[in-house]
Tab-separated table of C-alpha atoms in Angstrom:
chain	number	residue	atom	x	y	z
A	20	MET	CA	8.222	-4.813	-3.641
A	21	ILE	CA	6.951	-2.290	-6.149
A	22	GLY	CA	8.678	-0.628	-9.150
A	23	ILE	CA	9.298	3.168	-9.134
A	24	GLU	CA	10.475	5.271	-11.914
A	25	ILE	CA	13.750	7.165	-11.718
A	26	TRP	CA	13.322	10.621	-13.439
A	27	ARG	CA	16.648	12.499	-14.394
A	28	TYR	CA	17.009	16.136	-15.392
A	29	GLU	CA	19.767	18.698	-15.925
A	30	THR	CA	20.227	21.654	-13.649
A	31	ASP	CA	23.094	23.885	-12.243
A	32	CYS	CA	24.703	23.124	-8.839
A	33	TRP	CA	23.549	25.765	-6.424
A	34	LYS	CA	27.152	26.012	-4.965
A	35	CYS	CA	29.581	26.013	-8.038
A	36	SER	CA	27.157	26.438	-10.797
A	37	ALA	CA	28.411	23.355	-12.786
A	38	ASP	CA	26.116	21.729	-15.244
A	39	ILE	CA	24.965	18.645	-13.491
A	40	GLN	CA	22.189	15.802	-13.741
A	41	VAL	CA	19.907	14.844	-10.877
A	42	VAL	CA	17.452	12.181	-10.370
A	43	TYR	CA	14.082	12.134	-8.721
A	44	PRO	CA	12.462	8.676	-7.527
A	45	ARG	CA	8.786	8.944	-8.414
A	46	GLY	CA	7.111	9.119	-5.121
A	47	LEU	CA	5.171	6.227	-3.554
A	48	GLY	CA	1.634	7.380	-4.057
A	49	GLY	CA	2.337	10.923	-5.028
A	50	PHE	CA	4.754	13.872	-4.663
A	51	GLY	CA	8.072	12.712	-3.099
A	52	GLY	CA	6.712	10.854	-0.045
A	53	GLY	CA	8.978	8.748	1.904
A	54	THR	CA	10.730	7.340	-1.201
A	55	TRP	CA	14.300	8.635	-0.729
A	56	GLN	CA	15.300	6.134	1.962
A	57	PRO	CA	14.408	2.844	0.122
A	58	ALA	CA	15.214	4.268	-3.339
A	59	GLY	CA	18.550	5.654	-2.112
A	60	GLU	CA	19.913	2.454	-0.838
A	61	GLU	CA	19.662	1.329	-4.494
A	62	LEU	CA	20.572	4.427	-6.435
A	63	VAL	CA	24.101	4.758	-4.541
A	64	GLU	CA	24.971	1.562	-6.648
A	65	LYS	CA	23.825	3.149	-10.107
A	66	ASP	CA	26.241	4.662	-12.676
A	67	TYR	CA	23.573	6.994	-14.154
A	68	CYS	CA	23.610	9.252	-11.070
A	69	ASN	CA	25.621	10.597	-8.234
A	70	VAL	CA	23.413	9.818	-5.181
A	71	GLU	CA	25.029	9.269	-1.848
A	72	GLN	CA	24.203	9.272	1.789
A	73	THR	CA	24.913	12.796	3.165
A	74	TYR	CA	24.090	15.086	5.835
A	75	SER	CA	21.085	17.465	5.618
A	76	ARG	CA	21.375	20.547	7.746
A	77	THR	CA	17.643	21.281	7.076
A	78	GLN	CA	16.597	17.942	8.416
A	79	GLY	CA	19.333	17.604	10.886
A	80	ARG	CA	20.084	13.868	9.909
A	81	GLU	CA	21.681	11.675	7.166
A	82	VAL	CA	19.781	11.318	3.957
A	83	TYR	CA	20.136	9.949	0.547
A	84	GLY	CA	20.415	12.640	-2.231
A	85	ASN	CA	22.006	14.016	-5.308
A	86	LEU	CA	25.567	15.454	-5.071
A	87	CYS	CA	27.274	17.717	-7.497
A	88	THR	CA	29.833	15.639	-9.626
A	89	SER	CA	32.319	18.767	-9.435
A	90	CYS	CA	32.321	20.057	-5.823
A	91	GLU	CA	30.259	17.203	-4.113
A	92	ALA	CA	27.617	19.777	-2.744
A	93	TYR	CA	24.253	18.182	-1.785
A	94	GLN	CA	21.444	19.231	-3.966
A	95	GLY	CA	18.630	19.454	-1.470
A	96	ASN	CA	15.868	16.845	-1.951
A	97	HIS	CA	13.313	19.691	-1.286
A	98	PHE	CA	14.634	21.534	-4.226
A	99	VAL	CA	14.450	18.398	-6.584
A	100	TYR	CA	10.795	17.728	-5.401
A	101	GLU	CA	10.113	21.594	-6.002
A	102	HIS	CA	11.381	21.208	-9.493
A	103	VAL	CA	9.301	18.274	-10.463
A	104	PHE	CA	6.182	19.604	-8.624
A	105	ASP	CA	6.399	22.884	-10.591
A	106	SER	CA	6.391	20.958	-13.838
A	107	VAL	CA	3.324	18.895	-12.462
A	108	ALA	CA	1.526	22.080	-11.496
A	109	ALA	CA	2.295	23.709	-14.760
A	110	TYR	CA	0.868	20.841	-16.841
A	111	GLN	CA	-1.687	19.970	-14.290
A	112	SER	CA	-0.746	16.199	-14.988
A	113	TRP	CA	1.898	13.802	-13.865
A	114	ASP	CA	1.910	12.076	-17.194
A	115	ARG	CA	2.482	15.348	-19.178
A	116	ALA	CA	5.098	16.462	-16.800
A	117	ARG	CA	6.828	13.013	-17.172
A	118	GLU	CA	7.533	13.965	-20.808
A	119	ASP	CA	10.100	16.561	-19.684
A	120	TYR	CA	12.328	14.029	-17.851
A	121	GLU	CA	14.561	11.164	-18.856
A	122	ILE	CA	13.255	7.969	-17.405
A	123	VAL	CA	16.477	6.311	-16.755
A	124	ASP	CA	15.326	3.263	-14.691
A	125	VAL	CA	12.533	1.443	-12.820
A	126	ILE	CA	13.950	0.080	-9.408
A	127	GLU	CA	12.325	-2.197	-6.843
A	128	VAL	CA	11.614	-0.814	-3.343
A	129	PRO	CA	9.897	-2.172	-0.313
A	130	CYS	CA	6.297	-1.089	0.270
A	131	PRO	CA	5.113	-2.471	3.568
A	132	CYS	CA	1.687	-1.822	4.981
A	133	GLN	CA	1.912	0.954	7.539
A	134	ASP	CA	-0.216	-0.977	10.075
A	135	CYS	CA	1.108	-4.708	9.906
A	136	GLY	CA	4.151	-4.601	7.730
A	137	THR	CA	2.693	-6.886	5.045
A	138	GLU	CA	4.733	-6.211	1.764
A	139	LEU	CA	2.327	-4.660	-0.861
A	140	THR	CA	2.822	-5.327	-4.551
A	141	TYR	CA	1.490	-1.789	-5.931
A	142	LYS	CA	1.321	1.830	-4.884
A	143	ARG	CA	-1.620	2.487	-2.519
A	144	ASP	CA	-2.922	5.549	-0.770
A	145	PRO	CA	-3.161	5.167	2.183
A	146	GLN	CA	-0.286	2.536	2.199
A	147	LEU	CA	-2.335	-0.304	3.849
A	148	CYS	CA	-3.007	-3.814	2.942
A	149	ASP	CA	-6.724	-4.893	2.324
A	150	ALA	CA	-7.157	-6.276	5.912
A	151	CYS	CA	-5.710	-3.157	7.648
A	152	LEU	CA	-7.746	-0.741	5.488
A	153	HIS	CA	-10.974	-2.938	6.226
A	154	GLN	CA	-10.066	-2.737	9.873
A	155	ARG	CA	-9.688	1.033	9.887
A	156	GLU	CA	-12.972	1.270	8.006
A	157	VAL	CA	-14.802	-0.898	10.590
A	158	GLU	CA	-13.158	0.791	13.577
A	159	SER	CA	-14.077	4.229	12.104
A	160	SER	CA	-17.786	3.299	11.528
A	161	LEU	CA	-18.102	1.666	15.039
A	162	GLY	CA	-16.002	4.384	16.742
A	163	GLU	CA	-13.885	1.762	18.724
A	164	SER	CA	-11.151	-0.674	18.305
A	165	VAL	CA	-11.930	-4.146	17.053
A	166	ASP	CA	-10.284	-7.287	16.225
A	167	LEU	CA	-10.940	-8.567	12.914
A	168	GLU	CA	-12.416	-11.978	12.385
A	169	TYR	CA	-12.617	-14.162	9.166
A	170	CYS	CA	-15.099	-16.399	7.640
A	171	GLU	CA	-14.439	-19.991	8.286
A	172	VAL	CA	-15.366	-21.020	4.796
A	173	CYS	CA	-13.809	-18.385	2.367
A	174	GLU	CA	-11.462	-16.843	4.815
A	175	GLY	CA	-12.731	-13.256	3.966
A	176	ILE	CA	-13.025	-10.556	6.506
A	177	LEU	CA	-16.240	-10.718	8.606
A	178	HIS	CA	-17.923	-7.323	8.716
A	179	PRO	CA	-20.016	-6.939	11.865
A	180	GLU	CA	-23.253	-6.402	9.842
A	181	HIS	CA	-22.691	-9.110	7.235
A	182	ARG	CA	-22.039	-12.267	9.221
A	183	ALA	CA	-23.834	-15.432	10.427
A	184	ASN	CA	-23.559	-18.001	13.079
A	185	HIS	CA	-24.127	-21.194	10.814
A	186	HIS	CA	-25.315	-24.413	12.395
A	187	THR	CA	-23.585	-27.500	11.121
A	188	SER	CA	-25.482	-29.382	13.561
A	189	TYR	CA	-28.690	-28.226	15.466
A	190	GLU	CA	-28.598	-31.481	17.704
A	191	GLU	CA	-24.989	-30.952	18.872
A	192	ASP	CA	-25.473	-27.198	18.795
A	193	GLU	CA	-22.343	-26.917	16.550
A	194	THR	CA	-21.815	-23.638	14.782
A	195	MET	CA	-19.211	-21.626	12.917
A	196	GLU	CA	-18.830	-18.058	11.868
A	197	VAL	CA	-19.308	-17.304	8.134
A	198	CYS	CA	-20.103	-14.446	6.000
A	199	ASP	CA	-23.476	-13.678	4.583
A	200	THR	CA	-22.469	-14.832	0.945
A	201	CYS	CA	-21.116	-18.147	2.161
A	202	HIS	CA	-24.068	-18.763	4.482
A	203	ALA	CA	-26.518	-18.226	1.574
A	204	LYS	CA	-24.428	-20.578	-0.652
A	205	ILE	CA	-24.239	-23.352	1.958
A	206	HIS	CA	-28.037	-23.360	2.201
A	207	HIS	CA	-29.129	-22.543	-1.299
A	208	LYS	CA	-26.329	-23.578	-3.918
A	209	SER	CA	-26.248	-27.343	-4.341
A	210	GLY	CA	-22.715	-28.899	-4.163
A	211	PHE	CA	-20.975	-25.755	-2.706
A	212	ARG	CA	-20.381	-27.157	0.744
A	213	ASP	CA	-22.811	-29.808	1.242
A	214	ASP	CA	-20.584	-31.137	4.196
A	215	LEU	CA	-21.585	-28.185	6.181
A	216	LEU	CA	-25.344	-28.623	5.962
A	217	PRO	CA	-27.049	-29.592	9.165
A	218	GLU	CA	-28.786	-32.914	9.527
A	219	MET	CA	-32.154	-31.423	9.801
A	220	SER	CA	-33.881	-28.050	8.766
A	221	ARG	CA	-34.200	-25.008	11.049
A	222	SER	CA	-37.967	-25.698	11.286
A	223	ASP	CA	-37.431	-29.269	12.212
A	224	ALA	CA	-34.890	-28.322	14.814
A	225	LYS	CA	-37.467	-25.829	16.260
A	226	ARG	CA	-40.086	-28.395	16.418
A	227	GLU	CA	-37.716	-30.752	18.198
A	228	GLY	CA	-36.854	-28.145	20.700
A	229	PHE	CA	-33.013	-27.736	19.698
A	230	ILE	CA	-33.502	-23.927	19.000
C-alpha cells in the first residue's frame, strides 16, 4: 500500500454551471495514471467530495469520478487531469502547482508490481519490484527470457556475469551457487561463513586430482 494525496479545487459544472468542488488523486508515478480505480473505491466513502461510480461515454465503461452536487453530471476525469496538468505545465513543477490546490487527504491504495503482484510500499516507475525490474534488465541485456536464481548465502539475485560455483567440499564435489561478493567474503573474510570453507585449498585439490 502507498499513500497518495487528494487535491481539491473549485470549478463550474459543465452542464448546469453550478459552483462545485472536484478532487484529483495525485497519480501513481505521474500524471493521472491508473489511480482512479483504487482511489475511487476509497473516495466514495469520503465526505469532502462527491465521487461515485458512474458511466463514462468516452470510455464506454463504469468509472469512478466527480459528480456535480447540483445536477449529478459526471465531471470527466480527463478534464480534471487536464486542469491539473495545465497548472503543472505553467509552473513547470509539480511542487509549485500543488500550492494552487487544497490537499484534503492522503489515502492508502494498493500498488502491486506489474509483473508478479508483490505489493510495493512507495511509488515507482516502472511499477515493478526489485526482483522483476532486475529480471527485465537481465532479459533485455541477454535478449532472451531467463528464470532468476538467487545467491544461497545472501539470497540476492544472481547476475549471469557476477556469480560463482563455490566448492564447500572438493573431495565430495559439493558446490553451491553464490554471488561474487559472498564468494570473496567466504574465502577472504575471517568469520564470515567459515562453515562453508572447503576442507582443503584449491591448489591442494588440484594436486590431489579432485579438480
